[in-house]
PDB file of C-alpha atoms in Angstrom:
ATOM      1  CA  MET A  23       0.671 -12.248  -6.901  1.00 49.00           C
ATOM      2  CA  SER A  24       0.056 -14.225  -3.682  1.00 62.00           C
ATOM      3  CA  THR A  25      -1.209 -13.180  -0.298  1.00 84.00           C
ATOM      4  CA  VAL A  26       1.282 -13.724   2.734  1.00 85.00           C
ATOM      5  CA  ILE A  27       0.134 -14.084   6.064  1.00 85.00           C
ATOM      6  CA  GLU A  28       1.786 -12.221   8.844  1.00 89.00           C
ATOM      7  CA  GLN A  29       0.713 -12.589  11.976  1.00 89.00           C
ATOM      8  CA  PRO A  30       2.773 -10.932  14.878  1.00 89.00           C
ATOM      9  CA  VAL A  31       2.761 -12.553  18.576  1.00 90.00           C
ATOM     10  CA  GLN A  32       4.344 -12.339  21.955  1.00 87.00           C
ATOM     11  CA  VAL A  33       6.105 -15.341  22.998  1.00 87.00           C
ATOM     12  CA  ARG A  34       7.962 -16.060  26.165  1.00 83.00           C
ATOM     13  CA  LEU A  35      11.764 -16.517  26.081  1.00 77.00           C
ATOM     14  CA  ILE A  36      12.660 -19.435  28.537  1.00 74.00           C
ATOM     15  CA  ALA A  37      16.302 -18.388  29.614  1.00 59.00           C
ATOM     16  CA  SER A  38      18.563 -20.041  32.429  1.00 52.00           C
ATOM     17  CA  ALA A  39      17.336 -17.189  34.650  1.00 49.00           C
ATOM     18  CA  PRO A  40      14.015 -17.912  36.630  1.00 49.00           C
ATOM     19  CA  ARG A  41      12.057 -14.935  34.961  1.00 54.00           C
ATOM     20  CA  MET A  42      10.255 -15.721  31.501  1.00 56.00           C
ATOM     21  CA  GLU A  43      10.668 -12.454  29.127  1.00 76.00           C
ATOM     22  CA  THR A  44       8.119 -11.554  26.786  1.00 84.00           C
ATOM     23  CA  VAL A  45       9.399 -10.625  23.257  1.00 85.00           C
ATOM     24  CA  PRO A  46       7.785 -10.111  20.032  1.00 89.00           C
ATOM     25  CA  ALA A  47       7.820 -12.462  17.048  1.00 93.00           C
ATOM     26  CA  THR A  48       5.967 -12.704  13.734  1.00 95.00           C
ATOM     27  CA  LEU A  49       4.775 -16.049  12.112  1.00 96.00           C
ATOM     28  CA  ARG A  50       4.869 -15.804   8.478  1.00 96.00           C
ATOM     29  CA  TYR A  51       3.198 -17.993   5.853  1.00 93.00           C
ATOM     30  CA  ASP A  52       3.850 -17.815   1.916  1.00 91.00           C
ATOM     31  CA  PRO A  53       1.902 -19.832  -0.586  1.00 89.00           C
ATOM     32  CA  ASP A  54       4.780 -19.505  -2.662  1.00 86.00           C
ATOM     33  CA  ASP A  55       6.636 -21.762  -0.388  1.00 88.00           C
ATOM     34  CA  PRO A  56       3.681 -23.843   0.631  1.00 89.00           C
ATOM     35  CA  PHE A  57       5.305 -26.203   2.590  1.00 91.00           C
ATOM     36  CA  ALA A  58       6.984 -23.804   5.140  1.00 91.00           C
ATOM     37  CA  VAL A  59       6.111 -21.456   7.872  1.00 96.00           C
ATOM     38  CA  HIS A  60       8.635 -18.707   8.979  1.00 95.00           C
ATOM     39  CA  MET A  61       9.052 -17.215  12.774  1.00 95.00           C
ATOM     40  CA  ALA A  62      11.025 -13.836  12.914  1.00 93.00           C
ATOM     41  CA  PHE A  63      12.466 -12.597  15.878  1.00 89.00           C
ATOM     42  CA  PRO A  64      13.541  -8.638  15.675  1.00 86.00           C
ATOM     43  CA  ALA A  65      17.027  -7.621  16.799  1.00 81.00           C
ATOM     44  CA  PRO A  66      16.327  -6.685  20.329  1.00 77.00           C
ATOM     45  CA  ALA A  67      14.929  -9.932  20.974  1.00 72.00           C
ATOM     46  CA  THR A  68      17.993 -11.796  19.804  1.00 71.00           C
ATOM     47  CA  LEU A  69      21.412 -12.434  21.464  1.00 69.00           C
ATOM     48  CA  GLU A  70      23.360 -11.583  18.259  1.00 73.00           C
ATOM     49  CA  GLY A  71      21.747  -8.176  18.108  1.00 76.00           C
ATOM     50  CA  THR A  72      20.215  -9.327  14.672  1.00 82.00           C
ATOM     51  CA  ASP A  73      17.011 -10.166  12.895  1.00 87.00           C
ATOM     52  CA  VAL A  74      16.572 -13.990  13.237  1.00 87.00           C
ATOM     53  CA  SER A  75      14.180 -16.142  11.281  1.00 91.00           C
ATOM     54  CA  TRP A  76      13.431 -19.770  11.655  1.00 93.00           C
ATOM     55  CA  GLU A  77      11.850 -21.700   8.489  1.00 95.00           C
ATOM     56  CA  PHE A  78      10.389 -24.935   9.640  1.00 96.00           C
ATOM     57  CA  ALA A  79       7.514 -27.222   8.106  1.00 93.00           C
ATOM     58  CA  ARG A  80       3.929 -26.098   8.450  1.00 93.00           C
ATOM     59  CA  GLU A  81       3.154 -29.985   9.220  1.00 94.00           C
ATOM     60  CA  LEU A  82       5.616 -29.758  12.323  1.00 96.00           C
ATOM     61  CA  LEU A  83       3.807 -26.732  13.834  1.00 96.00           C
ATOM     62  CA  GLU A  84       0.860 -28.334  13.402  1.00 96.00           C
ATOM     63  CA  ALA A  85       1.469 -31.576  14.742  1.00 96.00           C
ATOM     64  CA  GLY A  86       3.903 -30.297  17.647  1.00 97.00           C
ATOM     65  CA  ILE A  87       0.561 -28.393  19.126  1.00 96.00           C
ATOM     66  CA  ASP A  88      -1.131 -31.979  19.835  1.00 95.00           C
ATOM     67  CA  ALA A  89       2.243 -34.140  20.826  1.00 97.00           C
ATOM     68  CA  PRO A  90       5.796 -33.202  20.901  1.00 97.00           C
ATOM     69  CA  ALA A  91       7.111 -33.388  17.399  1.00 97.00           C
ATOM     70  CA  GLY A  92      10.428 -32.856  15.328  1.00 95.00           C
ATOM     71  CA  VAL A  93      13.915 -34.285  15.884  1.00 91.00           C
ATOM     72  CA  GLY A  94      16.123 -31.509  13.799  1.00 90.00           C
ATOM     73  CA  ASP A  95      17.041 -27.731  14.270  1.00 94.00           C
ATOM     74  CA  VAL A  96      13.396 -27.149  15.291  1.00 96.00           C
ATOM     75  CA  ARG A  97      11.237 -28.947  17.749  1.00 97.00           C
ATOM     76  CA  VAL A  98       7.698 -28.300  18.820  1.00 97.00           C
ATOM     77  CA  ARG A  99       5.520 -29.507  21.803  1.00 97.00           C
ATOM     78  CA  PRO A 100       2.555 -28.766  23.721  1.00 97.00           C
ATOM     79  CA  TYR A 101       3.030 -27.457  27.204  1.00 94.00           C
ATOM     80  CA  GLY A 102       0.266 -26.962  29.692  1.00 89.00           C
ATOM     81  CA  TYR A 103      -3.008 -25.224  28.958  1.00 88.00           C
ATOM     82  CA  ASP A 104      -3.040 -23.238  25.779  1.00 93.00           C
ATOM     83  CA  ARG A 105       0.642 -23.177  25.468  1.00 95.00           C
ATOM     84  CA  THR A 106       3.388 -24.665  22.925  1.00 96.00           C
ATOM     85  CA  VAL A 107       6.869 -24.722  23.238  1.00 96.00           C
ATOM     86  CA  LEU A 108       9.151 -24.132  19.789  1.00 96.00           C
ATOM     87  CA  GLU A 109      12.790 -25.124  20.252  1.00 94.00           C
ATOM     88  CA  PHE A 110      15.183 -23.627  17.936  1.00 92.00           C
ATOM     89  CA  HIS A 111      18.733 -25.689  18.265  1.00 90.00           C
ATOM     90  CA  ALA A 112      21.737 -23.797  16.439  1.00 85.00           C
ATOM     91  CA  PRO A 113      25.601 -24.274  17.190  1.00 83.00           C
ATOM     92  CA  GLU A 114      25.108 -21.646  19.527  1.00 78.00           C
ATOM     93  CA  GLY A 115      22.526 -23.209  21.745  1.00 80.00           C
ATOM     94  CA  VAL A 116      19.027 -23.820  22.040  1.00 84.00           C
ATOM     95  CA  ALA A 117      16.395 -21.004  22.248  1.00 85.00           C
ATOM     96  CA  MET A 118      13.135 -22.026  23.646  1.00 90.00           C
ATOM     97  CA  VAL A 119       9.917 -19.996  23.742  1.00 91.00           C
ATOM     98  CA  HIS A 120       6.150 -20.335  24.656  1.00 93.00           C
ATOM     99  CA  ILE A 121       3.659 -19.157  22.620  1.00 95.00           C
ATOM    100  CA  ARG A 122      -0.177 -19.396  23.003  1.00 96.00           C
ATOM    101  CA  THR A 123      -1.797 -22.442  21.329  1.00 97.00           C
ATOM    102  CA  SER A 124      -4.595 -20.630  20.204  1.00 96.00           C
ATOM    103  CA  GLU A 125      -2.319 -18.174  18.562  1.00 96.00           C
ATOM    104  CA  VAL A 126      -0.962 -20.942  16.664  1.00 96.00           C
ATOM    105  CA  ARG A 127      -4.126 -22.480  15.927  1.00 96.00           C
ATOM    106  CA  ARG A 128      -5.439 -19.295  14.467  1.00 96.00           C
ATOM    107  CA  PHE A 129      -2.356 -18.942  12.372  1.00 96.00           C
ATOM    108  CA  LEU A 130      -2.329 -22.319  10.919  1.00 96.00           C
ATOM    109  CA  GLN A 131      -6.324 -22.065   9.991  1.00 95.00           C
ATOM    110  CA  ARG A 132      -5.546 -18.539   8.174  1.00 94.00           C
ATOM    111  CA  ALA A 133      -2.680 -20.677   6.106  1.00 92.00           C
ATOM    112  CA  GLU A 134      -5.319 -23.519   5.554  1.00 93.00           C
ATOM    113  CA  HIS A 135      -7.793 -21.165   4.038  1.00 91.00           C
ATOM    114  CA  LEU A 136      -4.664 -19.769   1.534  1.00 83.00           C
ATOM    115  CA  VAL A 137      -3.562 -23.560   0.888  1.00 81.00           C
ATOM    116  CA  PRO A 138      -5.517 -26.419   2.150  1.00 79.00           C
ATOM    117  CA  VAL A 139      -3.169 -29.175   3.800  1.00 80.00           C
ATOM    118  CA  GLY A 140      -2.613 -31.549   1.384  1.00 69.00           C
ATOM    119  CA  ARG A 141      -2.911 -29.538  -1.625  1.00 67.00           C
ATOM    120  CA  GLU A 142       0.658 -27.960  -1.277  1.00 70.00           C
ATOM    121  CA  HIS A 143       1.895 -29.274  -4.207  1.00 70.00           C
ATOM    122  CA  HIS A 144      -0.757 -27.418  -6.381  1.00 67.00           C
ATOM    123  CA  TYR A 145       1.095 -23.976  -5.312  1.00 62.00           C
ATOM    124  CA  LEU A 146       4.711 -25.359  -6.249  1.00 64.00           C
ATOM    125  CA  ASP A 147       6.119 -23.634  -9.695  1.00 66.00           C
ATOM    126  CA  LEU A 148       8.315 -26.630 -10.567  1.00 63.00           C
ATOM    127  CA  ASP A 149       8.605 -25.466 -14.060  1.00 64.00           C
ATOM    128  CA  GLY A 150      10.136 -22.228 -12.946  1.00 66.00           C
ATOM    129  CA  ASP A 151      12.277 -23.668 -10.394  1.00 61.00           C
ATOM    130  CA  LEU A 152      13.577 -26.348 -13.068  1.00 66.00           C
ATOM    131  CA  ALA A 153      14.157 -23.248 -15.906  1.00 71.00           C
ATOM    132  CA  VAL A 154      16.409 -21.381 -13.270  1.00 69.00           C
ATOM    133  CA  LEU A 155      18.292 -24.271 -12.148  1.00 72.00           C
ATOM    134  CA  LEU A 156      19.057 -25.209 -16.190  1.00 76.00           C
ATOM    135  CA  ARG A 157      19.460 -21.495 -16.876  1.00 79.00           C
ATOM    136  CA  ASP A 158      22.400 -21.521 -14.396  1.00 71.00           C
ATOM    137  CA  ALA A 159      23.781 -24.819 -15.599  1.00 70.00           C
ATOM    138  CA  CYS A 160      24.566 -23.734 -19.126  1.00 62.00           C
TER     139      CYS A 160
END
């Protein structure tokens, strides 16, 4: 059984209205999925009124705290002192949140203690995944 990191954070939701609303979110890292991080938002913080979770590369989050990164559904970039912006692009629109860079760094350090960067492939269960694929093919 692996250790999963879950770190509650407060993010500022950037909306078209001038005020910025603070909402709860959770950063999550699971060594069983070593290349990915998850950011979850509870139902009250979303337009749909349902829990929403985004999955993206740990490498993207790490790169985006120092320089703009990403060209797809998730983009990350530094913003001012100790802030990082995450943009989530979906067919319904774009959600942008500010998060403290120090919280992101702390989360990434905790994840690196579990799975060092560059060693992710050692945590994959390729044989198990292949067995599942082949079992379903028969």
